[in-house]
mmCIF file of C-alpha atoms in Angstrom:
data_model
loop_
_atom_site.group_PDB
_atom_site.id
_atom_site.type_symbol
_atom_site.label_atom_id
_atom_site.label_comp_id
_atom_site.label_asym_id
_atom_site.label_seq_id
_atom_site.Cartn_x
_atom_site.Cartn_y
_atom_site.Cartn_z
ATOM 1 C CA MET A 1 58.582 102.922 119.795
ATOM 2 C CA ALA A 2 58.255 100.981 123.039
ATOM 3 C CA THR A 3 54.499 101.360 123.385
ATOM 4 C CA SER A 4 52.915 101.851 119.967
ATOM 5 C CA VAL A 5 50.978 98.613 119.553
ATOM 6 C CA LEU A 6 51.202 97.506 123.161
ATOM 7 C CA LEU A 7 48.782 100.299 123.996
ATOM 8 C CA THR A 8 46.525 100.437 120.975
ATOM 9 C CA SER A 9 45.820 96.711 120.831
ATOM 10 C CA LEU A 10 45.402 95.921 124.520
ATOM 11 C CA LEU A 11 43.988 99.003 126.187
ATOM 12 C CA ALA A 12 41.146 99.776 123.816
ATOM 13 C CA THR A 13 38.491 99.194 126.447
ATOM 14 C CA LEU A 14 40.362 100.315 129.550
ATOM 15 C CA ALA A 15 40.962 103.616 131.238
ATOM 16 C CA ALA A 16 42.375 105.048 134.405
ATOM 17 C CA ALA A 17 40.207 106.657 137.035
ATOM 18 C CA GLN A 18 40.630 109.123 139.857
ATOM 19 C CA SER A 19 38.661 107.846 142.847
ATOM 20 C CA LEU A 20 39.833 104.543 144.330
ATOM 21 C CA GLY A 21 37.852 101.357 144.841
ATOM 22 C CA THR A 22 37.857 98.754 147.585
ATOM 23 C CA THR A 23 40.390 96.315 146.079
ATOM 24 C CA PRO A 24 43.827 97.069 147.588
ATOM 25 C CA GLU A 25 46.945 97.627 145.515
ATOM 26 C CA VAL A 26 49.689 95.126 146.444
ATOM 27 C CA HIS A 27 52.999 95.891 144.735
ATOM 28 C CA PRO A 28 55.518 93.122 144.039
ATOM 29 C CA LYS A 29 58.805 93.953 145.748
ATOM 30 C CA LEU A 30 61.990 94.241 143.688
ATOM 31 C CA THR A 31 65.502 94.681 145.059
ATOM 32 C CA THR A 32 67.616 97.217 143.155
ATOM 33 C CA TRP A 33 71.038 98.729 143.864
ATOM 34 C CA LYS A 34 72.600 102.197 143.997
ATOM 35 C CA CYS A 35 76.363 102.181 143.516
ATOM 36 C CA THR A 36 79.475 104.280 144.059
ATOM 37 C CA ASN A 37 83.074 103.500 143.185
ATOM 38 C CA LYS A 38 84.089 104.032 146.810
ATOM 39 C CA ASP A 39 81.447 102.025 148.671
ATOM 40 C CA GLY A 40 80.167 99.575 146.065
ATOM 41 C CA CYS A 41 76.463 98.779 145.637
ATOM 42 C CA LYS A 42 73.833 99.075 148.352
ATOM 43 C CA GLU A 43 70.368 97.532 148.220
ATOM 44 C CA ASN A 44 67.148 99.491 147.704
ATOM 45 C CA LYS A 45 63.739 98.194 148.722
ATOM 46 C CA SER A 46 62.026 99.049 145.451
ATOM 47 C CA ALA A 47 58.698 97.839 144.084
ATOM 48 C CA ILE A 48 56.872 97.776 140.767
ATOM 49 C CA VAL A 49 53.442 99.007 139.749
ATOM 50 C CA LEU A 50 51.270 98.281 136.709
ATOM 51 C CA ASP A 51 50.231 101.190 134.547
ATOM 52 C CA SER A 52 46.925 102.600 135.754
ATOM 53 C CA MET A 53 45.216 101.607 132.515
ATOM 54 C CA ALA A 54 45.826 97.935 133.290
ATOM 55 C CA HIS A 55 43.708 98.268 136.443
ATOM 56 C CA TRP A 56 39.995 97.442 136.529
ATOM 57 C CA ILE A 57 38.100 100.649 135.822
ATOM 58 C CA HIS A 58 34.380 101.033 136.228
ATOM 59 C CA GLN A 59 31.768 103.689 136.699
ATOM 60 C CA LYS A 60 30.697 104.189 140.285
ATOM 61 C CA ASN A 61 27.045 103.372 139.698
ATOM 62 C CA ASP A 62 27.499 100.662 137.058
ATOM 63 C CA THR A 63 30.492 98.320 137.247
ATOM 64 C CA THR A 64 29.806 97.051 133.713
ATOM 65 C CA LEU A 65 30.753 100.427 132.223
ATOM 66 C CA GLY A 66 34.213 101.933 131.814
ATOM 67 C CA CYS A 67 35.154 105.589 131.567
ATOM 68 C CA GLY A 68 36.817 105.929 128.179
ATOM 69 C CA ASN A 69 38.504 104.173 125.286
ATOM 70 C CA TRP A 70 42.083 104.266 124.110
ATOM 71 C CA GLY A 71 42.754 106.988 121.548
ATOM 72 C CA SER A 72 39.919 109.255 122.636
ATOM 73 C CA THR A 73 38.777 111.604 125.355
ATOM 74 C CA ALA A 74 37.351 110.403 128.636
ATOM 75 C CA ASP A 75 33.748 109.213 128.297
ATOM 76 C CA PRO A 76 31.785 112.481 127.966
ATOM 77 C CA LYS A 77 28.753 111.043 129.777
ATOM 78 C CA ALA A 78 30.771 110.120 132.849
ATOM 79 C CA CYS A 79 33.352 112.888 132.486
ATOM 80 C CA SER A 80 31.818 116.207 131.512
ATOM 81 C CA ASN A 81 34.730 117.755 133.423
ATOM 82 C CA GLU A 82 37.643 116.641 135.605
ATOM 83 C CA GLN A 83 35.617 116.760 138.808
ATOM 84 C CA ALA A 84 32.901 114.601 137.245
ATOM 85 C CA CYS A 85 35.541 111.992 136.333
ATOM 86 C CA TYR A 86 36.578 111.798 139.941
ATOM 87 C CA ASN A 87 32.988 111.532 141.099
ATOM 88 C CA ASN A 88 31.871 108.927 138.550
ATOM 89 C CA CYS A 89 34.915 106.742 137.836
ATOM 90 C CA VAL A 90 36.568 104.209 140.141
ATOM 91 C CA MET A 91 39.958 102.510 139.784
ATOM 92 C CA GLU A 92 40.474 99.274 141.682
ATOM 93 C CA GLY A 93 43.854 98.128 142.924
ATOM 94 C CA VAL A 94 45.665 95.025 141.679
ATOM 95 C CA ASN A 95 46.370 92.511 144.441
ATOM 96 C CA ASN A 96 47.595 89.600 142.299
ATOM 97 C CA TYR A 97 50.191 90.663 139.746
ATOM 98 C CA ALA A 98 50.706 87.059 138.633
ATOM 99 C CA ASP A 99 47.324 87.260 136.927
ATOM 100 C CA GLN A 100 48.842 90.034 134.791
ATOM 101 C CA GLY A 101 51.902 87.979 133.829
ATOM 102 C CA VAL A 102 54.211 89.629 136.384
ATOM 103 C CA SER A 103 56.284 88.144 139.208
ATOM 104 C CA THR A 104 59.364 89.101 141.211
ATOM 105 C CA THR A 105 61.926 87.235 143.295
ATOM 106 C CA GLY A 106 64.573 89.262 145.078
ATOM 107 C CA GLY A 107 66.200 91.363 142.367
ATOM 108 C CA SER A 108 64.571 89.523 139.444
ATOM 109 C CA LEU A 109 61.485 90.661 137.499
ATOM 110 C CA SER A 110 59.742 88.185 135.175
ATOM 111 C CA MET A 111 57.222 89.368 132.588
ATOM 112 C CA THR A 112 55.165 87.106 130.359
ATOM 113 C CA LEU A 113 53.025 88.201 127.441
ATOM 114 C CA TYR A 114 50.095 86.196 128.770
ATOM 115 C CA GLY A 115 48.163 86.644 131.984
ATOM 116 C CA LYS A 116 45.262 84.804 133.581
ATOM 117 C CA ASN A 117 42.762 86.003 130.980
ATOM 118 C CA GLY A 118 44.886 85.846 127.817
ATOM 119 C CA VAL A 119 47.243 88.473 126.415
ATOM 120 C CA ALA A 120 48.165 90.858 129.230
ATOM 121 C CA SER A 121 51.253 92.559 127.748
ATOM 122 C CA PRO A 122 52.050 94.306 131.032
ATOM 123 C CA ARG A 123 53.746 97.677 131.346
ATOM 124 C CA LEU A 124 55.347 98.469 134.710
ATOM 125 C CA TYR A 125 57.093 101.333 136.495
ATOM 126 C CA LEU A 126 59.696 101.271 139.255
ATOM 127 C CA LEU A 127 58.598 102.689 142.590
ATOM 128 C CA ALA A 128 61.018 104.149 145.114
ATOM 129 C CA GLU A 129 61.205 102.968 148.714
ATOM 130 C CA GLY A 130 57.906 103.722 150.445
ATOM 131 C CA GLU A 131 55.974 102.832 147.259
ATOM 132 C CA LYS A 132 54.306 106.263 146.991
ATOM 133 C CA LYS A 133 56.612 107.815 144.392
ATOM 134 C CA TYR A 134 58.376 106.669 141.251
ATOM 135 C CA GLU A 135 62.139 106.226 141.441
ATOM 136 C CA LEU A 136 63.442 109.317 139.653
ATOM 137 C CA PHE A 137 66.617 108.680 137.637
ATOM 138 C CA LYS A 138 69.103 111.481 137.028
ATOM 139 C CA LEU A 139 71.787 109.761 134.974
ATOM 140 C CA VAL A 140 74.002 112.391 133.359
ATOM 141 C CA GLY A 141 77.555 111.474 134.365
ATOM 142 C CA GLN A 142 76.240 108.108 135.620
ATOM 143 C CA GLU A 143 75.638 104.594 134.317
ATOM 144 C CA PHE A 144 72.712 102.172 134.409
ATOM 145 C CA THR A 145 73.144 98.383 134.362
ATOM 146 C CA PHE A 146 70.862 95.359 134.310
ATOM 147 C CA ASP A 147 70.888 91.666 133.435
ATOM 148 C CA VAL A 148 68.395 90.345 130.908
ATOM 149 C CA ASP A 149 67.212 87.020 129.504
ATOM 150 C CA VAL A 150 65.600 87.405 126.060
ATOM 151 C CA SER A 151 65.841 83.742 125.046
ATOM 152 C CA LYS A 152 62.023 83.439 124.982
ATOM 153 C CA LEU A 153 61.516 86.476 122.762
ATOM 154 C CA PRO A 154 61.494 85.365 119.102
ATOM 155 C CA CYS A 155 61.139 87.585 116.028
ATOM 156 C CA GLY A 156 58.265 90.005 116.443
ATOM 157 C CA MET A 157 58.514 90.297 120.236
ATOM 158 C CA ASN A 158 59.854 93.228 122.238
ATOM 159 C CA GLY A 159 60.973 93.151 125.859
ATOM 160 C CA ALA A 160 61.606 96.829 126.592
ATOM 161 C CA LEU A 161 63.284 98.771 129.383
ATOM 162 C CA TYR A 162 63.057 102.525 128.927
ATOM 163 C CA MET A 163 62.629 105.869 130.646
ATOM 164 C CA SER A 164 60.015 108.610 130.320
ATOM 165 C CA GLU A 165 59.940 112.073 131.858
ATOM 166 C CA MET A 166 56.929 111.362 134.042
ATOM 167 C CA GLU A 167 56.303 113.202 137.285
ATOM 168 C CA GLU A 168 57.691 111.668 140.463
ATOM 169 C CA LYS A 169 54.230 111.416 142.058
ATOM 170 C CA GLY A 170 52.421 110.465 138.846
ATOM 171 C CA GLY A 171 50.227 113.563 138.975
ATOM 172 C CA GLU A 172 48.892 112.703 142.427
ATOM 173 C CA GLY A 173 46.441 115.274 143.748
ATOM 174 C CA LYS A 174 42.902 115.906 144.943
ATOM 175 C CA LEU A 175 41.347 114.440 141.787
ATOM 176 C CA ASN A 176 43.990 111.716 141.434
ATOM 177 C CA PRO A 177 44.589 110.257 144.900
ATOM 178 C CA GLY A 178 46.191 107.072 143.524
ATOM 179 C CA GLY A 179 49.125 108.761 141.822
ATOM 180 C CA ALA A 180 52.319 106.787 141.315
ATOM 181 C CA ALA A 181 51.148 104.058 143.711
ATOM 182 C CA TYR A 182 48.463 103.194 141.142
ATOM 183 C CA GLY A 183 50.599 103.737 138.038
ATOM 184 C CA THR A 184 49.176 107.062 136.853
ATOM 185 C CA GLY A 185 50.890 109.821 134.863
ATOM 186 C CA TYR A 186 52.341 107.982 131.864
ATOM 187 C CA CYS A 187 53.726 109.928 128.905
ATOM 188 C CA ASP A 188 56.204 109.337 126.085
ATOM 189 C CA ALA A 189 57.445 110.837 122.826
ATOM 190 C CA GLN A 190 54.649 109.266 120.767
ATOM 191 C CA CYS A 191 52.146 111.820 122.155
ATOM 192 C CA TYR A 192 49.195 109.422 122.243
ATOM 193 C CA VAL A 193 45.688 110.481 123.187
ATOM 194 C CA THR A 194 44.273 108.560 126.147
ATOM 195 C CA PRO A 195 41.220 109.262 128.352
ATOM 196 C CA TRP A 196 43.452 110.643 131.099
ATOM 197 C CA VAL A 197 46.332 113.100 131.367
ATOM 198 C CA ASN A 198 48.443 112.765 134.498
ATOM 199 C CA GLY A 199 45.509 111.066 136.203
ATOM 200 C CA LEU A 200 42.946 113.728 135.266
ATOM 201 C CA GLY A 201 40.110 113.329 132.791
ATOM 202 C CA ASN A 202 41.253 114.187 129.256
ATOM 203 C CA ILE A 203 38.259 116.358 128.429
ATOM 204 C CA LYS A 204 39.773 118.032 125.339
ATOM 205 C CA GLY A 205 41.394 114.938 123.809
ATOM 206 C CA GLU A 206 44.949 116.242 124.127
ATOM 207 C CA GLY A 207 48.025 114.129 123.351
ATOM 208 C CA ILE A 208 50.368 113.234 126.194
ATOM 209 C CA CYS A 209 54.014 114.005 125.393
ATOM 210 C CA CYS A 210 57.372 113.819 127.139
ATOM 211 C CA ASN A 211 61.001 112.959 126.523
ATOM 212 C CA GLU A 212 61.662 109.228 126.172
ATOM 213 C CA LEU A 213 64.885 107.229 126.364
ATOM 214 C CA ASP A 214 64.620 103.683 125.013
ATOM 215 C CA ILE A 215 67.581 102.101 126.771
ATOM 216 C CA TRP A 216 66.563 98.620 125.683
ATOM 217 C CA GLU A 217 64.164 97.402 122.993
ATOM 218 C CA ALA A 218 64.985 93.851 122.036
ATOM 219 C CA ASN A 219 64.204 90.239 121.328
ATOM 220 C CA ALA A 220 66.631 87.347 120.817
ATOM 221 C CA ARG A 221 67.406 88.436 117.255
ATOM 222 C CA ALA A 222 67.844 92.214 117.378
ATOM 223 C CA THR A 223 68.147 95.180 119.728
ATOM 224 C CA GLN A 224 67.957 98.967 119.572
ATOM 225 C CA LEU A 225 68.955 101.849 121.825
ATOM 226 C CA ALA A 226 67.168 105.110 120.966
ATOM 227 C CA PRO A 227 66.774 108.506 122.663
ATOM 228 C CA HIS A 228 63.669 110.541 121.723
ATOM 229 C CA THR A 229 63.791 114.267 122.446
ATOM 230 C CA CYS A 230 60.933 116.762 122.882
ATOM 231 C CA SER A 231 61.049 120.547 122.660
ATOM 232 C CA LYS A 232 58.942 120.880 125.812
ATOM 233 C CA PRO A 233 60.132 119.882 129.301
ATOM 234 C CA GLY A 234 58.180 117.454 131.456
ATOM 235 C CA LEU A 235 54.714 116.159 130.624
ATOM 236 C CA TYR A 236 53.192 118.324 127.880
ATOM 237 C CA ARG A 237 49.632 118.308 126.514
ATOM 238 C CA CYS A 238 49.816 118.598 122.733
ATOM 239 C CA VAL A 239 47.052 119.620 120.330
ATOM 240 C CA GLY A 240 46.745 119.411 116.550
ATOM 241 C CA ASP A 241 49.997 119.492 114.591
ATOM 242 C CA GLU A 242 52.007 119.515 117.826
ATOM 243 C CA CYS A 243 51.146 115.819 118.211
ATOM 244 C CA THR A 244 52.367 114.759 114.751
ATOM 245 C CA LYS A 245 55.774 113.591 113.531
ATOM 246 C CA THR A 246 56.689 117.225 112.840
ATOM 247 C CA GLY A 247 55.453 118.365 116.241
ATOM 248 C CA VAL A 248 56.980 118.761 119.679
ATOM 249 C CA CYS A 249 58.508 115.264 120.038
ATOM 250 C CA ASP A 250 60.850 113.038 118.015
ATOM 251 C CA LYS A 251 58.795 109.907 117.448
ATOM 252 C CA ASN A 252 61.449 107.881 115.579
ATOM 253 C CA GLY A 253 64.429 108.671 117.785
ATOM 254 C CA CYS A 254 68.100 108.321 116.961
ATOM 255 C CA GLY A 255 68.504 104.544 116.792
ATOM 256 C CA ASN A 256 71.627 102.535 117.472
ATOM 257 C CA ASN A 257 71.200 98.924 116.322
ATOM 258 C CA PRO A 258 74.187 96.535 115.970
ATOM 259 C CA TYR A 259 72.708 94.765 112.933
ATOM 260 C CA GLY A 260 71.754 98.067 111.335
ATOM 261 C CA ASN A 261 75.293 99.322 111.875
ATOM 262 C CA GLY A 262 76.626 96.456 109.784
ATOM 263 C CA GLU A 263 77.689 94.054 112.547
ATOM 264 C CA LYS A 264 75.616 91.020 111.554
ATOM 265 C CA THR A 265 77.265 88.565 113.957
ATOM 266 C CA TYR A 266 77.448 90.782 117.034
ATOM 267 C CA TYR A 267 74.081 90.075 118.715
ATOM 268 C CA GLY A 268 71.931 87.011 118.186
ATOM 269 C CA LEU A 269 70.743 83.565 119.146
ATOM 270 C CA GLY A 270 73.557 81.052 119.537
ATOM 271 C CA LYS A 271 77.282 80.627 120.086
ATOM 272 C CA ASP A 272 78.202 82.136 116.710
ATOM 273 C CA PHE A 273 77.390 85.624 118.029
ATOM 274 C CA LYS A 274 79.551 87.813 120.268
ATOM 275 C CA VAL A 275 76.541 88.378 122.530
ATOM 276 C CA ASP A 276 74.702 85.047 122.692
ATOM 277 C CA THR A 277 71.046 85.722 123.446
ATOM 278 C CA SER A 278 70.292 82.103 124.250
ATOM 279 C CA LYS A 279 71.867 82.905 127.646
ATOM 280 C CA PRO A 280 71.471 85.826 130.086
ATOM 281 C CA PHE A 281 73.877 88.760 129.789
ATOM 282 C CA THR A 282 74.536 92.165 131.326
ATOM 283 C CA VAL A 283 73.719 95.462 129.607
ATOM 284 C CA VAL A 284 75.661 98.562 130.659
ATOM 285 C CA THR A 285 74.653 102.049 129.489
ATOM 286 C CA GLN A 286 76.817 105.036 130.363
ATOM 287 C CA PHE A 287 76.005 108.743 130.053
ATOM 288 C CA PRO A 288 79.273 110.728 130.006
ATOM 289 C CA LYS A 289 79.198 114.515 130.381
ATOM 290 C CA ASN A 290 81.482 117.410 129.428
ATOM 291 C CA GLU A 291 82.939 120.085 131.706
ATOM 292 C CA ALA A 292 79.702 122.054 131.436
ATOM 293 C CA GLY A 293 77.801 119.068 132.803
ATOM 294 C CA GLU A 294 76.054 118.344 129.489
ATOM 295 C CA LEU A 295 75.412 114.857 128.113
ATOM 296 C CA THR A 296 77.826 114.265 125.229
ATOM 297 C CA SER A 297 77.087 110.695 124.152
ATOM 298 C CA ILE A 298 75.652 107.346 125.190
ATOM 299 C CA VAL A 299 78.034 104.420 125.682
ATOM 300 C CA ARG A 300 76.844 100.814 125.524
ATOM 301 C CA LYS A 301 78.727 97.753 126.792
ATOM 302 C CA TYR A 302 77.738 94.123 127.280
ATOM 303 C CA VAL A 303 79.134 91.603 129.765
ATOM 304 C CA GLN A 304 78.837 87.859 129.187
ATOM 305 C CA GLY A 305 81.010 84.881 130.014
ATOM 306 C CA GLY A 306 83.542 86.962 131.919
ATOM 307 C CA LYS A 307 84.144 89.342 128.982
ATOM 308 C CA VAL A 308 83.189 92.985 128.476
ATOM 309 C CA PHE A 309 82.091 93.687 124.916
ATOM 310 C CA GLU A 310 82.293 97.228 123.595
ATOM 311 C CA ASN A 311 79.332 98.359 121.502
ATOM 312 C CA ALA A 312 79.105 96.897 118.002
ATOM 313 C CA ALA A 313 81.050 98.602 115.235
ATOM 314 C CA VAL A 314 82.176 101.409 117.546
ATOM 315 C CA ASN A 315 85.385 101.748 115.547
ATOM 316 C CA VAL A 316 83.353 102.163 112.351
ATOM 317 C CA THR A 317 80.467 104.387 113.417
ATOM 318 C CA GLY A 318 82.299 106.225 116.161
ATOM 319 C CA ALA A 319 80.659 107.255 119.431
ATOM 320 C CA PHE A 320 76.900 107.334 119.832
ATOM 321 C CA ASP A 321 76.752 111.120 119.863
ATOM 322 C CA ASP A 322 75.374 114.027 117.839
ATOM 323 C CA ALA A 323 77.776 113.338 114.979
ATOM 324 C CA TYR A 324 76.495 109.763 114.785
ATOM 325 C CA CYS A 325 72.860 110.915 114.848
ATOM 326 C CA THR A 326 73.566 113.431 112.103
ATOM 327 C CA LYS A 327 75.019 110.647 109.938
ATOM 328 C CA GLN A 328 71.917 108.556 110.671
ATOM 329 C CA ASN A 329 69.732 111.394 109.329
ATOM 330 C CA ALA A 330 68.000 111.715 112.703
ATOM 331 C CA ALA A 331 67.108 115.326 111.887
ATOM 332 C CA THR A 332 64.128 115.575 114.246
ATOM 333 C CA PHE A 333 66.198 114.321 117.176
ATOM 334 C CA MET A 334 68.862 116.919 116.410
ATOM 335 C CA ASN A 335 66.368 119.762 115.916
ATOM 336 C CA LEU A 336 64.526 119.053 119.171
ATOM 337 C CA GLY A 337 67.530 119.141 121.453
ATOM 338 C CA ALA A 338 69.942 116.359 120.439
ATOM 339 C CA MET A 339 72.115 114.789 123.167
ATOM 340 C CA LYS A 340 72.144 118.006 125.191
ATOM 341 C CA GLY A 341 68.349 118.018 125.279
ATOM 342 C CA MET A 342 68.218 114.359 126.231
ATOM 343 C CA GLY A 343 70.656 115.118 129.028
ATOM 344 C CA GLN A 344 68.516 117.979 130.281
ATOM 345 C CA SER A 345 65.602 115.564 130.592
ATOM 346 C CA LEU A 346 67.818 113.145 132.521
ATOM 347 C CA ASP A 347 68.910 116.003 134.778
ATOM 348 C CA ARG A 348 65.276 116.770 135.593
ATOM 349 C CA GLY A 349 64.674 113.076 136.244
ATOM 350 C CA MET A 350 63.026 110.208 134.368
ATOM 351 C CA VAL A 351 60.941 107.200 135.422
ATOM 352 C CA LEU A 352 61.921 103.615 134.582
ATOM 353 C CA ALA A 353 59.398 101.529 132.641
ATOM 354 C CA PHE A 354 59.309 97.869 131.591
ATOM 355 C CA SER A 355 57.094 96.253 128.959
ATOM 356 C CA ILE A 356 56.622 93.136 126.865
ATOM 357 C CA TRP A 357 54.580 93.338 123.667
ATOM 358 C CA TRP A 358 54.117 92.289 120.066
ATOM 359 C CA ASP A 359 53.193 94.323 117.021
ATOM 360 C CA GLU A 360 49.939 93.165 115.425
ATOM 361 C CA GLY A 361 50.065 95.835 112.732
ATOM 362 C CA GLY A 362 53.710 96.008 111.678
ATOM 363 C CA PHE A 363 55.051 92.680 113.040
ATOM 364 C CA MET A 364 57.934 94.569 114.750
ATOM 365 C CA ASN A 365 59.731 94.885 111.398
ATOM 366 C CA TRP A 366 61.223 98.227 112.454
ATOM 367 C CA LEU A 367 63.176 96.392 115.194
ATOM 368 C CA ASP A 368 64.274 93.088 113.668
ATOM 369 C CA SER A 369 63.628 92.909 109.909
ATOM 370 C CA GLY A 370 65.206 94.357 106.774
ATOM 371 C CA ASN A 371 68.171 96.561 107.649
ATOM 372 C CA ALA A 372 67.294 96.273 111.353
ATOM 373 C CA GLY A 373 67.668 92.504 111.792
ATOM 374 C CA PRO A 374 67.622 88.993 110.319
ATOM 375 C CA CYS A 375 63.890 88.265 110.672
ATOM 376 C CA ASN A 376 61.751 88.124 107.545
ATOM 377 C CA ALA A 377 58.748 90.384 106.989
ATOM 378 C CA THR A 378 56.151 87.956 108.396
ATOM 379 C CA GLU A 379 57.965 86.187 111.267
ATOM 380 C CA GLY A 380 56.660 88.827 113.651
ATOM 381 C CA ASP A 381 53.024 88.004 112.947
ATOM 382 C CA PRO A 382 51.566 86.992 116.348
ATOM 383 C CA LYS A 383 50.218 83.827 114.741
ATOM 384 C CA VAL A 384 53.776 82.871 113.824
ATOM 385 C CA VAL A 385 55.278 84.057 117.121
ATOM 386 C CA THR A 386 53.163 81.663 119.182
ATOM 387 C CA LYS A 387 54.185 78.715 117.007
ATOM 388 C CA VAL A 388 57.848 79.485 117.672
ATOM 389 C CA GLU A 389 57.383 80.340 121.355
ATOM 390 C CA PRO A 390 54.017 79.507 123.002
ATOM 391 C CA ALA A 391 54.864 81.538 126.119
ATOM 392 C CA PRO A 392 56.915 84.655 125.242
ATOM 393 C CA ALA A 393 58.676 86.067 128.299
ATOM 394 C CA VAL A 394 61.530 88.304 129.430
ATOM 395 C CA VAL A 395 63.453 88.481 132.713
ATOM 396 C CA PHE A 396 65.132 91.678 133.963
ATOM 397 C CA SER A 397 67.361 91.451 137.029
ATOM 398 C CA ALA A 398 70.290 93.005 138.939
ATOM 399 C CA ILE A 399 69.178 96.593 138.204
ATOM 400 C CA LYS A 400 71.923 98.971 139.313
ATOM 401 C CA TRP A 401 72.800 102.618 138.787
ATOM 402 C CA GLY A 402 75.499 104.993 139.987
ATOM 403 C CA GLU A 403 78.900 106.408 139.143
ATOM 404 C CA ILE A 404 80.496 105.321 135.892
ATOM 405 C CA GLY A 405 82.427 102.123 136.502
ATOM 406 C CA SER A 406 80.632 101.269 139.742
ATOM 407 C CA THR A 407 77.789 99.025 138.593
ATOM 408 C CA PHE A 408 79.590 96.117 136.927
ATOM 409 C CA MET A 409 82.805 94.227 137.338
ATOM 410 C CA ALA A 410 85.150 95.227 134.543
ATOM 411 C CA ALA A 411 86.418 91.878 133.317
ATOM 412 C CA LYS A 412 90.074 91.327 132.620
ATOM 413 C CA LYS A 413 89.386 90.792 128.966
ATOM 414 C CA HIS A 414 87.652 93.429 126.838
ATOM 415 C CA VAL A 415 86.386 92.547 123.404
ATOM 416 C CA HIS A 416 86.274 95.374 120.876
ATOM 417 C CA TRP A 417 84.886 95.389 117.381
ATOM 418 C CA GLY A 418 86.800 92.791 115.402
ATOM 419 C CA ARG A 419 89.543 92.142 117.944
ATOM 420 C CA ASP A 420 90.290 91.098 121.534
ATOM 421 C CA GLU A 421 92.656 92.784 123.936
#
């Protein structure tokens, strides 16, 4: 769910390209940490890159023309075949990320909905040291931790941190020289059609599918954790019925939402909630495995004010595992691989993505309204959102991953569902 309206509403006139222009790409630096229980956490010199479709794209011989529209094939006049796309289409670098609503300081990443020219709704990926490849996360038997500030995300907003089974080099090759360094190669479980597939011209109008793990989709009022499995490994080009809800990928996912699980005062804005979203907090996600090395469940913890909070209603719903997903009627997730399948994707490696967006069509009701959260059906209307918060923003920081127990300080006091100990 992390990209549905973000892409359709903002990228309608943009496209990626293969040949590179004269404007250089200048990535904001972001410190991250890899951790072990023995040696603690050591710094990485990471960086971030905007999705290729947020770059300026123009035809080589006419800078007023693009090379394709969202939801369709590459422009057939410019892209009769993949080679023609490379010859005719140019992607410029981004040398001022602040214009796109993005800034970094040390280990902190700030994203605002608005950029220099209005709504930017940026989507970013984490680059490994050297800035030529994506950081590839293999998290089975590991944990992933970050701090987040969602206080400027009212009803209807979504500040997302998630993973997709993109290729490490972003499809870099002869006809896609930019690769990961220019944000190419995106895919997710929604199987959208875009003008480009892994940086190559999408001549046949195929959907772009891959496993997706929504570690964090949230605003100040509600949050959801949701794995989305696919029956095909890696980036897969779908056609016809394969791209639909009954196709190769689980579009809805198996969702775990505190409010939806019946814990109405667990997560929310103010001191009356266990996790107070008016202040920053730490999100810990663990991926335990069995003796066969297979992912068995996903464990969520929060840290705030010196306390470690176990996931909401864990004593009522049990672990976030296949049994939980079966009870949630997540049949597609179960049929397309379940936790084992999600773990296999994590074993192959997934790329970390960040986004901030609003939902012009559905007002983000699936995340924070009805059974999912306390917002009413129209609070997520962008016209209402901007009255509540003129400058929606999210801050992600202190991104760490490594052995279970190594990425956060286990506080002396744990808070479980309904009791302290």
